[in-house]
Short mmCIF file of C-alpha atoms in Angstrom, two decimals:
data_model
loop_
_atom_site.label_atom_id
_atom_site.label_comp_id
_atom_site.label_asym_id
_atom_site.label_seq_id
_atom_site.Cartn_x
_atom_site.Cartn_y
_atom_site.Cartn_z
CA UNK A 75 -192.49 -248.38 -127.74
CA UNK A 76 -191.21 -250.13 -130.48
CA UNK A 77 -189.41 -246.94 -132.04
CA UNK A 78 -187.58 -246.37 -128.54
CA UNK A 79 -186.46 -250.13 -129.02
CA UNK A 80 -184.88 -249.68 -132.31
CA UNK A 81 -183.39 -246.99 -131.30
CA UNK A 82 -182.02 -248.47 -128.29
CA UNK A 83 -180.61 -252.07 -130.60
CA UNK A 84 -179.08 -248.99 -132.80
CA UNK A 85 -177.11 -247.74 -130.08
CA UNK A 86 -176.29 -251.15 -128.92
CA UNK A 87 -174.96 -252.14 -132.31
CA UNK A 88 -173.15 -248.64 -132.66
CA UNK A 89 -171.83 -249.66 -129.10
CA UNK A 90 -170.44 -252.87 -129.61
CA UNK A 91 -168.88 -251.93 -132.93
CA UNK A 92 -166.46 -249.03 -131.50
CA UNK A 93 -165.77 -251.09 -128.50
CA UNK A 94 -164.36 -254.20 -130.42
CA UNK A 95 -163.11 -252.16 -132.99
CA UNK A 96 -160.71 -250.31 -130.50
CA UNK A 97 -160.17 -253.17 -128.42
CA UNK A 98 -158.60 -255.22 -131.68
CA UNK A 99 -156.70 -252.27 -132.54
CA UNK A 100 -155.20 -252.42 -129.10
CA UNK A 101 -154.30 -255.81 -129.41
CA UNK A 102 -152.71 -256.32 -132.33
CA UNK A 103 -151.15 -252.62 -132.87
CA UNK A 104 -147.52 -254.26 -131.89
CA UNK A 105 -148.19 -255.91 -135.15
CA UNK A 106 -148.97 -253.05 -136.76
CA UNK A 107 -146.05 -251.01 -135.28
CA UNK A 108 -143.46 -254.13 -136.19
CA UNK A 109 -144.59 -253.95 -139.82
CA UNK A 110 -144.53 -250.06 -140.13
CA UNK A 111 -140.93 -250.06 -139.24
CA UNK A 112 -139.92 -253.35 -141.23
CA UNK A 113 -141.51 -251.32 -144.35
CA UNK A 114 -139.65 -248.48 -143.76
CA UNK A 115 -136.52 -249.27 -141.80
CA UNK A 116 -135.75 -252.00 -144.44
CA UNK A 117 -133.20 -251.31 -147.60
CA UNK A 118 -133.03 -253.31 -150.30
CA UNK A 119 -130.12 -255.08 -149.70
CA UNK A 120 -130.95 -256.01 -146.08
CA UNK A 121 -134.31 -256.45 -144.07
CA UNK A 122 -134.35 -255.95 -140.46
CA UNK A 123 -135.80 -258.89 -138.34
CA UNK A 124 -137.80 -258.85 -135.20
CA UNK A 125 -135.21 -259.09 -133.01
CA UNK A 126 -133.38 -256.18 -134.19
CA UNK A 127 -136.75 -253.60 -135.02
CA UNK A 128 -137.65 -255.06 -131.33
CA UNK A 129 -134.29 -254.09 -129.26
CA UNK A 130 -134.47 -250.65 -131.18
CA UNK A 131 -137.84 -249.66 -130.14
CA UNK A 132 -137.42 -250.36 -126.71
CA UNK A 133 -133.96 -248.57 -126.76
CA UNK A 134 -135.16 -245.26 -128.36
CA UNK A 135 -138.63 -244.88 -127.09
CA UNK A 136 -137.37 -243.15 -124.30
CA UNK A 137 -138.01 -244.56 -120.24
CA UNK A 138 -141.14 -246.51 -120.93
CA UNK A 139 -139.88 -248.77 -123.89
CA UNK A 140 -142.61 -250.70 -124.48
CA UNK A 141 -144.79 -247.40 -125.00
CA UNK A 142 -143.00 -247.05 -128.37
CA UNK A 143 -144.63 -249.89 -130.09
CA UNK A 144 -147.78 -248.24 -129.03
CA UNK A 145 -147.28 -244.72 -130.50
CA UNK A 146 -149.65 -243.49 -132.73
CA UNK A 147 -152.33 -245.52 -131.05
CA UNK A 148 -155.02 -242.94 -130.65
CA UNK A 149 -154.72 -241.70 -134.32
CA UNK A 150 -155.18 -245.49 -135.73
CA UNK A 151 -158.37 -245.80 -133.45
CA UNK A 152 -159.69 -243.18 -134.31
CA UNK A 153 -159.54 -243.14 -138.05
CA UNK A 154 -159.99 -247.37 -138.05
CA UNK A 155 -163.26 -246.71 -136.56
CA UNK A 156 -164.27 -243.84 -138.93
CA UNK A 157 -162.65 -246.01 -141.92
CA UNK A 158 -164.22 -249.04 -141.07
CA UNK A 159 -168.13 -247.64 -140.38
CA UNK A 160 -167.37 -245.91 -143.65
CA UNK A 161 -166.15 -249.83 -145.57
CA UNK A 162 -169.06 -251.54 -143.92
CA UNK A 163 -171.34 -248.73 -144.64
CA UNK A 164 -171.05 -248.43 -147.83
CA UNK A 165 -171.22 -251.87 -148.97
CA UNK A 166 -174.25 -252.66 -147.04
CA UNK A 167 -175.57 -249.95 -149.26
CA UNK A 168 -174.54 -250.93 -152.69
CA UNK A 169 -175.34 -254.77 -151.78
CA UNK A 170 -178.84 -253.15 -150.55
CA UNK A 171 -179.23 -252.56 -154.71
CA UNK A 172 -177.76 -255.78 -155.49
CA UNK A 173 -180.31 -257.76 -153.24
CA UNK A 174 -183.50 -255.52 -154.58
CA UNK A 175 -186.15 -257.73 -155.76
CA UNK A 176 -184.65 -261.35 -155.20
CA UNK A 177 -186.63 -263.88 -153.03
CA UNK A 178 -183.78 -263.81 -150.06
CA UNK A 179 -180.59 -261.84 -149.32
CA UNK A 180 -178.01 -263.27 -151.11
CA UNK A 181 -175.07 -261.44 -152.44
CA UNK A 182 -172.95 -263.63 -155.21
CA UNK A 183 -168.49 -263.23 -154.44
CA UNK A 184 -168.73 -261.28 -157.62
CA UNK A 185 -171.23 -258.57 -156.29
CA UNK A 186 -169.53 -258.77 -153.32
CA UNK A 187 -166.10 -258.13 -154.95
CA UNK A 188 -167.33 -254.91 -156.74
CA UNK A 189 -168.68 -253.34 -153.48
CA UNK A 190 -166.27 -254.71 -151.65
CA UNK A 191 -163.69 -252.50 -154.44
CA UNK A 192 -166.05 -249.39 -153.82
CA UNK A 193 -166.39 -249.69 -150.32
CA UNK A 194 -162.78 -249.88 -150.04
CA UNK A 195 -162.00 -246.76 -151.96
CA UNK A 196 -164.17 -244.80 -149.37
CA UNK A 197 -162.48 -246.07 -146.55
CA UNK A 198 -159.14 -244.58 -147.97
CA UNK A 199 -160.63 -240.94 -148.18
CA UNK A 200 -161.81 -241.03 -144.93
CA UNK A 201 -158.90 -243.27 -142.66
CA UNK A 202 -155.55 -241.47 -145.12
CA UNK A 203 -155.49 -237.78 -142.28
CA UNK A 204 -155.08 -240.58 -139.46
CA UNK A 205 -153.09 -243.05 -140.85
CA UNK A 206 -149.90 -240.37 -141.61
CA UNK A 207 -149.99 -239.10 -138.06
CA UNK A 208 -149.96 -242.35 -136.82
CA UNK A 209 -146.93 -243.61 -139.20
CA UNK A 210 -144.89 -240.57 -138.48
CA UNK A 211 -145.72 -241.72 -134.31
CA UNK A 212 -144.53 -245.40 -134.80
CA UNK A 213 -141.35 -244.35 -136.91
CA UNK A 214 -140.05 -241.30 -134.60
CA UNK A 215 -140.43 -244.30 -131.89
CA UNK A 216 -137.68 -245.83 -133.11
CA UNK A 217 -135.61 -243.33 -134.22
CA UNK A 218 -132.34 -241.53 -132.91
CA UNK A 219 -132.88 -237.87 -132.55
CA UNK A 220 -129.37 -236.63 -132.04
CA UNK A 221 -128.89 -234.11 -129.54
CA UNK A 222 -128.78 -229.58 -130.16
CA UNK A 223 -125.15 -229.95 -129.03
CA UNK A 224 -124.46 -228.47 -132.45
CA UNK A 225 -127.64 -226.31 -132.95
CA UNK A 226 -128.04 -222.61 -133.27
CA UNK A 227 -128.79 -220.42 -130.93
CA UNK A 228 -132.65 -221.04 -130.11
CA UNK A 229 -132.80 -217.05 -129.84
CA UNK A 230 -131.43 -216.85 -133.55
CA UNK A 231 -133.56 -218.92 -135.15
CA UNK A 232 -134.76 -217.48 -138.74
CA UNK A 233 -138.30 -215.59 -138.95
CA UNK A 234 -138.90 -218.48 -142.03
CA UNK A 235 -138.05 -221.41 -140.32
CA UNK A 236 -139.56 -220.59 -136.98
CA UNK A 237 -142.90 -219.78 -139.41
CA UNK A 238 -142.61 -223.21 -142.09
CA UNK A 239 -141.83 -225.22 -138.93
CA UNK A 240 -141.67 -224.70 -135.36
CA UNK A 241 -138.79 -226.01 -133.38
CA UNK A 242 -136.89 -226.63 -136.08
CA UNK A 243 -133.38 -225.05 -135.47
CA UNK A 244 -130.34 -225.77 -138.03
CA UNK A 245 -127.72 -227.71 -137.50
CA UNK A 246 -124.52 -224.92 -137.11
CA UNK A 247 -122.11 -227.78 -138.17
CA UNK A 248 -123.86 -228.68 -141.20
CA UNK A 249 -124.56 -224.65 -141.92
CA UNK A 250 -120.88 -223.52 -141.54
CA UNK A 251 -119.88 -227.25 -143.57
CA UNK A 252 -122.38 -225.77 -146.93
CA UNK A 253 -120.96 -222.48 -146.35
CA UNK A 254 -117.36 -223.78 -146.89
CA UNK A 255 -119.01 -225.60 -150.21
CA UNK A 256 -120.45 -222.90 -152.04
CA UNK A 257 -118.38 -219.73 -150.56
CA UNK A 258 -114.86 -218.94 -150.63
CA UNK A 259 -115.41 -216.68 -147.63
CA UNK A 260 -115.10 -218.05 -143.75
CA UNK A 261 -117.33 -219.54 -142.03
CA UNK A 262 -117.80 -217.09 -139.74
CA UNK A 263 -119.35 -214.73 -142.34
CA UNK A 264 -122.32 -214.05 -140.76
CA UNK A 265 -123.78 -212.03 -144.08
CA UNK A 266 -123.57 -215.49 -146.04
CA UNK A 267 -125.35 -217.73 -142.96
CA UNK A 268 -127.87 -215.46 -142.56
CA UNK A 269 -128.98 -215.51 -146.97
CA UNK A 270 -128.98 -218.95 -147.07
CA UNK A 271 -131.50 -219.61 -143.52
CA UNK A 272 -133.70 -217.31 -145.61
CA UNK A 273 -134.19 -220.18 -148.18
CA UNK A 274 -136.39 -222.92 -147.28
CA UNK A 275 -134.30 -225.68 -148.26
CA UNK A 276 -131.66 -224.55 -145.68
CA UNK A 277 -134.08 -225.50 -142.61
CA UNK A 278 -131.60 -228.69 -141.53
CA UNK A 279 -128.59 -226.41 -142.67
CA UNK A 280 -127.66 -228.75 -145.08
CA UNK A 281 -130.00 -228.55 -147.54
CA UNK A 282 -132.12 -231.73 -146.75
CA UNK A 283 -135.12 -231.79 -145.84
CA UNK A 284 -136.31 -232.30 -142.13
CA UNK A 285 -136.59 -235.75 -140.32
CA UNK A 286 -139.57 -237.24 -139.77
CA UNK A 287 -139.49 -236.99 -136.36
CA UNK A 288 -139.61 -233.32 -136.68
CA UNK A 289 -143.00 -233.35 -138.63
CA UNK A 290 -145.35 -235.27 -136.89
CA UNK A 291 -147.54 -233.04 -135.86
CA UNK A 292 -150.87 -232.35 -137.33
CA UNK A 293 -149.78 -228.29 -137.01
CA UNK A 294 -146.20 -229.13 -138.15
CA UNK A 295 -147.49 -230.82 -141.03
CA UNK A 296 -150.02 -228.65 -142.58
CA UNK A 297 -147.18 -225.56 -141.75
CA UNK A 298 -144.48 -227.22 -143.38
CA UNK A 299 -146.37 -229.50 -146.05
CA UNK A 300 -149.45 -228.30 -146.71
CA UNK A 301 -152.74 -229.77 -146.11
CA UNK A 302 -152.45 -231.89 -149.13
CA UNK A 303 -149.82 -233.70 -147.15
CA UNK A 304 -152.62 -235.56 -145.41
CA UNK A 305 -153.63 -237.54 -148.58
CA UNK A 306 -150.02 -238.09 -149.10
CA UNK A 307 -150.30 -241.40 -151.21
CA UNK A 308 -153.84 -241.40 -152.05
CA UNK A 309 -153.27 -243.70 -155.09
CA UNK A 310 -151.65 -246.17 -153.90
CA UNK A 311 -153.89 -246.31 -150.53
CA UNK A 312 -157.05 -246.54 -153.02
CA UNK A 313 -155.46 -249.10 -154.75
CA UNK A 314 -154.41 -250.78 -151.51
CA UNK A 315 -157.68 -250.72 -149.71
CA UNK A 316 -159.81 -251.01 -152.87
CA UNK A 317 -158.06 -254.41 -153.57
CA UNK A 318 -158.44 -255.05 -149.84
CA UNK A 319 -161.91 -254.44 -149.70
CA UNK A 320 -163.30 -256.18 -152.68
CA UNK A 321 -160.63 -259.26 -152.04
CA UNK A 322 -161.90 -259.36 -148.20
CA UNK A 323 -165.52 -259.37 -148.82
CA UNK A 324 -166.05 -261.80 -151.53
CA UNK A 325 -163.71 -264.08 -149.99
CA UNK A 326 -166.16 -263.78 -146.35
CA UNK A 327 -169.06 -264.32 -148.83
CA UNK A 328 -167.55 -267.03 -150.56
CA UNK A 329 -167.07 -268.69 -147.01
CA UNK A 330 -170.16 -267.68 -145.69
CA UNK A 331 -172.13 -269.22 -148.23
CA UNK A 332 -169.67 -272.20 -148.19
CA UNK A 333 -170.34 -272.52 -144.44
CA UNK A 334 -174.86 -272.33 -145.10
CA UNK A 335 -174.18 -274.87 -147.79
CA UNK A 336 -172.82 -277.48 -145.24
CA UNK A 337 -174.99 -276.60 -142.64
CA UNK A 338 -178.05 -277.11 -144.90
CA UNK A 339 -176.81 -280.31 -145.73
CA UNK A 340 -179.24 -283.28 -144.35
CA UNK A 341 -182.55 -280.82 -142.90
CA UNK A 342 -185.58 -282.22 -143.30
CA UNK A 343 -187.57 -280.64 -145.39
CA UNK A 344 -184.41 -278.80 -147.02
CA UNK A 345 -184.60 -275.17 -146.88
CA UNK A 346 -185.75 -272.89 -150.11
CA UNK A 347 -183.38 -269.99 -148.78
CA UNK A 348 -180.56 -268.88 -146.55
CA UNK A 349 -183.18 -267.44 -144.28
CA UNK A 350 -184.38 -271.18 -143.28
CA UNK A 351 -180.99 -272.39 -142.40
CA UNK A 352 -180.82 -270.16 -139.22
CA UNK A 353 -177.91 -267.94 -137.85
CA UNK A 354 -174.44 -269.39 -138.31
CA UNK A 355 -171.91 -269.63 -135.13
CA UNK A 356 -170.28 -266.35 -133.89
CA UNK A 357 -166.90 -268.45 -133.75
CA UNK A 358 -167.52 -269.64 -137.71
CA UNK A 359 -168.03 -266.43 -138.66
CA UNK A 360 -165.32 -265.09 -136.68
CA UNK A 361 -162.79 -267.48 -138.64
CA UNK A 362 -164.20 -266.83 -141.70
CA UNK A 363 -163.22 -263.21 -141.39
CA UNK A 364 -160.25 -264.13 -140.24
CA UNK A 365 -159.14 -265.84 -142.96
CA UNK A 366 -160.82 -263.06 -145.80
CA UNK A 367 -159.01 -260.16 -143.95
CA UNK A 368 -155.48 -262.38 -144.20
CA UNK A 369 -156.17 -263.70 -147.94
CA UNK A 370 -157.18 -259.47 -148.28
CA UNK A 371 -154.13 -258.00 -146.66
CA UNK A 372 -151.48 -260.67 -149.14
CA UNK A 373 -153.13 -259.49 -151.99
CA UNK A 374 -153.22 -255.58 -150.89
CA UNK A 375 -149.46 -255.70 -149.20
CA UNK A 376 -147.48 -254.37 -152.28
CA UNK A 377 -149.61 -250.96 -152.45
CA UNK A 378 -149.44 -251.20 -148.42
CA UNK A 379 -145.78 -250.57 -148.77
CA UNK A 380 -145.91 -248.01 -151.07
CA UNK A 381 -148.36 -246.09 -149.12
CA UNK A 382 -146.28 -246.57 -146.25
CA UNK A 383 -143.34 -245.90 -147.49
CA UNK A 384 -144.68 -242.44 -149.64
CA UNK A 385 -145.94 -241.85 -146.00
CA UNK A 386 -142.83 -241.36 -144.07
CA UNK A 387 -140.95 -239.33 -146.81
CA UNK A 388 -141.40 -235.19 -145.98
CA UNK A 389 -142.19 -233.34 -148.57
CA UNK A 390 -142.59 -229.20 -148.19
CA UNK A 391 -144.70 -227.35 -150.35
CA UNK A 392 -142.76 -225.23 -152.14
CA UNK A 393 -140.55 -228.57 -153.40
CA UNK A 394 -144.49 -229.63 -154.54
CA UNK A 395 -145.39 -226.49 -155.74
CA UNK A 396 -141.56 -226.20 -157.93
CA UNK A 397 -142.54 -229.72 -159.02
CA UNK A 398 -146.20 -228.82 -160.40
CA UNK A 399 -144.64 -225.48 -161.99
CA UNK A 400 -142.16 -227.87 -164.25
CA UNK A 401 -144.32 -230.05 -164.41
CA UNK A 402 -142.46 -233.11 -163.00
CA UNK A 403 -143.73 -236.22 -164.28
CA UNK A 404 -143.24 -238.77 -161.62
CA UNK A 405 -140.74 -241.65 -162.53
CA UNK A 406 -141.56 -245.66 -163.42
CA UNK A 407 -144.33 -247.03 -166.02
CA UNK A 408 -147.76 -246.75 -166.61
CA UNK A 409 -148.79 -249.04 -164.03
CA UNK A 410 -146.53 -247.65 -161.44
CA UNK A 411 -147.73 -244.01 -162.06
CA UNK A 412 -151.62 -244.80 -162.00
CA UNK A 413 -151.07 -246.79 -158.08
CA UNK A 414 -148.39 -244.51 -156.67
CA UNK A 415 -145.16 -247.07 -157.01
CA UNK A 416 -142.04 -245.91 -156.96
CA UNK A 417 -139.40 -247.41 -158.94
CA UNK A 418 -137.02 -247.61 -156.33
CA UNK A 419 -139.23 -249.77 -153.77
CA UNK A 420 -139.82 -252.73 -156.45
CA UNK A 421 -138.01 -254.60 -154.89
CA UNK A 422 -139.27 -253.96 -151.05
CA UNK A 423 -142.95 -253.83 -152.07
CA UNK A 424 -143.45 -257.38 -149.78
CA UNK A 425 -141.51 -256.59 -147.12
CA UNK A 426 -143.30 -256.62 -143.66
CA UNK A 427 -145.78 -259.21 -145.32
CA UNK A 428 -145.69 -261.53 -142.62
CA UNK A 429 -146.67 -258.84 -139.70
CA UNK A 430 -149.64 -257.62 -141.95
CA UNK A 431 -151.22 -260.77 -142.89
CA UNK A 432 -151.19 -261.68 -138.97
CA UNK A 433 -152.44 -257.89 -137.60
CA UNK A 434 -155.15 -257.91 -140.34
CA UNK A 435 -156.28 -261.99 -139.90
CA UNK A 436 -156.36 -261.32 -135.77
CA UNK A 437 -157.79 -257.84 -135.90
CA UNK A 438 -160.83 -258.88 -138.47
CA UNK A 439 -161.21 -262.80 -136.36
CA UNK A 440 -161.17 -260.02 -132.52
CA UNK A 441 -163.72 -257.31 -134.45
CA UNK A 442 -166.02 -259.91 -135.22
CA UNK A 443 -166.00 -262.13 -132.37
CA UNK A 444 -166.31 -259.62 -129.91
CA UNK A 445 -168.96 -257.31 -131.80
CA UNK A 446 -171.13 -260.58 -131.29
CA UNK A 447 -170.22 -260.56 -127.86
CA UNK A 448 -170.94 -257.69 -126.87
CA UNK A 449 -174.11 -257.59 -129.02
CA UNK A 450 -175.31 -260.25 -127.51
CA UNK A 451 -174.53 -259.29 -124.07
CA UNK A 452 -175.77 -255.92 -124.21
CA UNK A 453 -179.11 -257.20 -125.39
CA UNK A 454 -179.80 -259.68 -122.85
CA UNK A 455 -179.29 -256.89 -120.38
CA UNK A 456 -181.61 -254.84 -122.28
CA UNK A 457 -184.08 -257.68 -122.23
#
């Protein structure tokens, strides 16, 4: 009997931690979307405000305009609640060492910090797959995707192209415009248009590569990038979420102790551990984490945008493979090559830090509070 009611709090507690974790994502994924697009819409001589990322969503995301700030959604759930079971996971299990042996279950900020660091690490493994889909969803929301008034024939699209990327048909304007470039034949030539579609780097006719809205696909990604393409960024998202991680739970620790401390203050007899002090208040608790995941997500927002930004740039996989075969060496200093920054965003590494702070402070206070919640409610029912 008392095996089949473990097993039953397990499933309550596995319950109620999907449920609030999806129904925070919900919530504040606006946020989310608004800082995506402020990350990546943003040069670095002007930064779009709310207003203007606002009115262009709701213009280009087709009849339902407020769907666009919610594209992506499913991805983000899903790999938030794999990331997060994987953050919370593993530091329960390196604090589990860290706790061995003492009279009560306290975990200094420090310890905290360094399995907060690990924790976080893991997390960017697991969520990286999810989070590019669900980039590539929010920024093809709000962008214009001009119309095949100038496309070739659908019926003459090249074996190559239709194979590295399906739907993808060149622009004839831009074709017959490189043509004139690098040819002192016509346009027309159809000996000279047909060689170049037979290179990969003539997909858009023009030698770039394609938009993002055109590779947001899982398929159309792994076709055209490669399945390496998935952990796009990986540095800078360890870096990111590592900081995140160990910032976000020794800060919650700190204020978790902070919060026994004042509680403990004037009990008579006064207690010999954390154990004696009782359970602190849902809502406290909620706040705290609040606070940690905002404090976290200021800290962590420069290697956010790099991510982010690394993210939303396509990259095929024969430019990769050309790359690794002369051996490029990627550009900026030491620091910038170890965490994935590139040279060129220095100066737009805090952009969108506003939007993030307030997603990750409200999403961390809404997991929390309503885990509790439904814990609690689920239980009594069970009781």
């Amino acid at each position: 009997m008392d095996d089949l009611s473990k097993s039953q709090m397990f499933v309550i507690h596995g319950v109620a931690a999907v449920g609030s974790v999806a129904f925070a994502s919900a919530l504040t994924y606006p946020l989310d979307t608004m800082k995506v697009l402020t990350q990546v819409a943003s040069s670095s001589g002007k930064q779009l405000n709310a207003a203007e990322l606002l009115l262009r969503i709701l213009t280009l995301s087709g009849n339902s305009g407020i769907s666009g700030l919610f594209s992506g959604y499913g991805s983000l759930a899903l790999g938030r609640t794999l990331g997060l079971g994987a953050r919370f996971g593993v530091y329960e299990i390196i604090t589990a060492f860290y706790k061995d042996g003492l009279e009560d279950n306290y975990v200094s900020a420090s310890d905290a910090l360094l399995a907060g660091m690990a924790a976080g690490a893991v997390e960017a493994l697991i969520s990286s797959p999810f989070e590019l889909i669900k980039l590539r969803e929010q920024v093809s929301s709000a962008s214009y995707i001009p119309n095949s008034t100038f496309a070739l024939d659908k019926g003459a699209q090249p074996p190559l192209i239709s194979r590295l990327l399906s739907g993808c048909y060149p622009d004839k304007r831009s074709l017959n415009q490189y043509v004139g470039l690098i040819s002192t034949l016509s346009t027309k030539n159809t000996n000279v248009t047909s060689a170049l579609l037979e290179y990969p780097w003539m997909m858009t006719g023009s030698g770039k590569p394609p938009s993002v809205c055109n590779v947001r696909r899982p398929s159309d990604i792994i076709s055209l990038e490669g399945w390496g393409a998935l952990w796009r960024g990986l540095r800078s998202g360890i870096a990111r979420d590592s900081v995140f991680g160990g910032v976000f739970f020794s800060s919650w620790q700190f204020l978790h102790q902070a919060m026994l401390d004042w509680k403990a203050v004037g009990m008579d007899p006064p207690p010999r551990s954390d154990e004696e002090v009782g359970p602190l208040s849902p809502l406290f608790v909620s706040i705290a984490a609040g606070l940690s995941a905002s404090v976290a997500a200021a800290a962590s927002h420069a290697f956010d945008t790099t991510r982010t930004r690394s993210q939303c740039t396509v990259l095929p996989k024969y430019v990769s493979m050309e790359r690794r075969l002369l051996k490029w060496k990627q550009p900026g200093n030491k620091f910038e090559r170890y965490t994935g920054i590139h040279p060129s965003d220095r100066n737009l590494l805090f952009r969108g830090l506003r939007w993030r702070m307030a997603r990750s402070g409200l999403a961390s206070f809404m997991i929390v509070g309503s885990y509790f919640f439904a814990v609690d409610h689920l239980a009594s029912n069970l009781t």
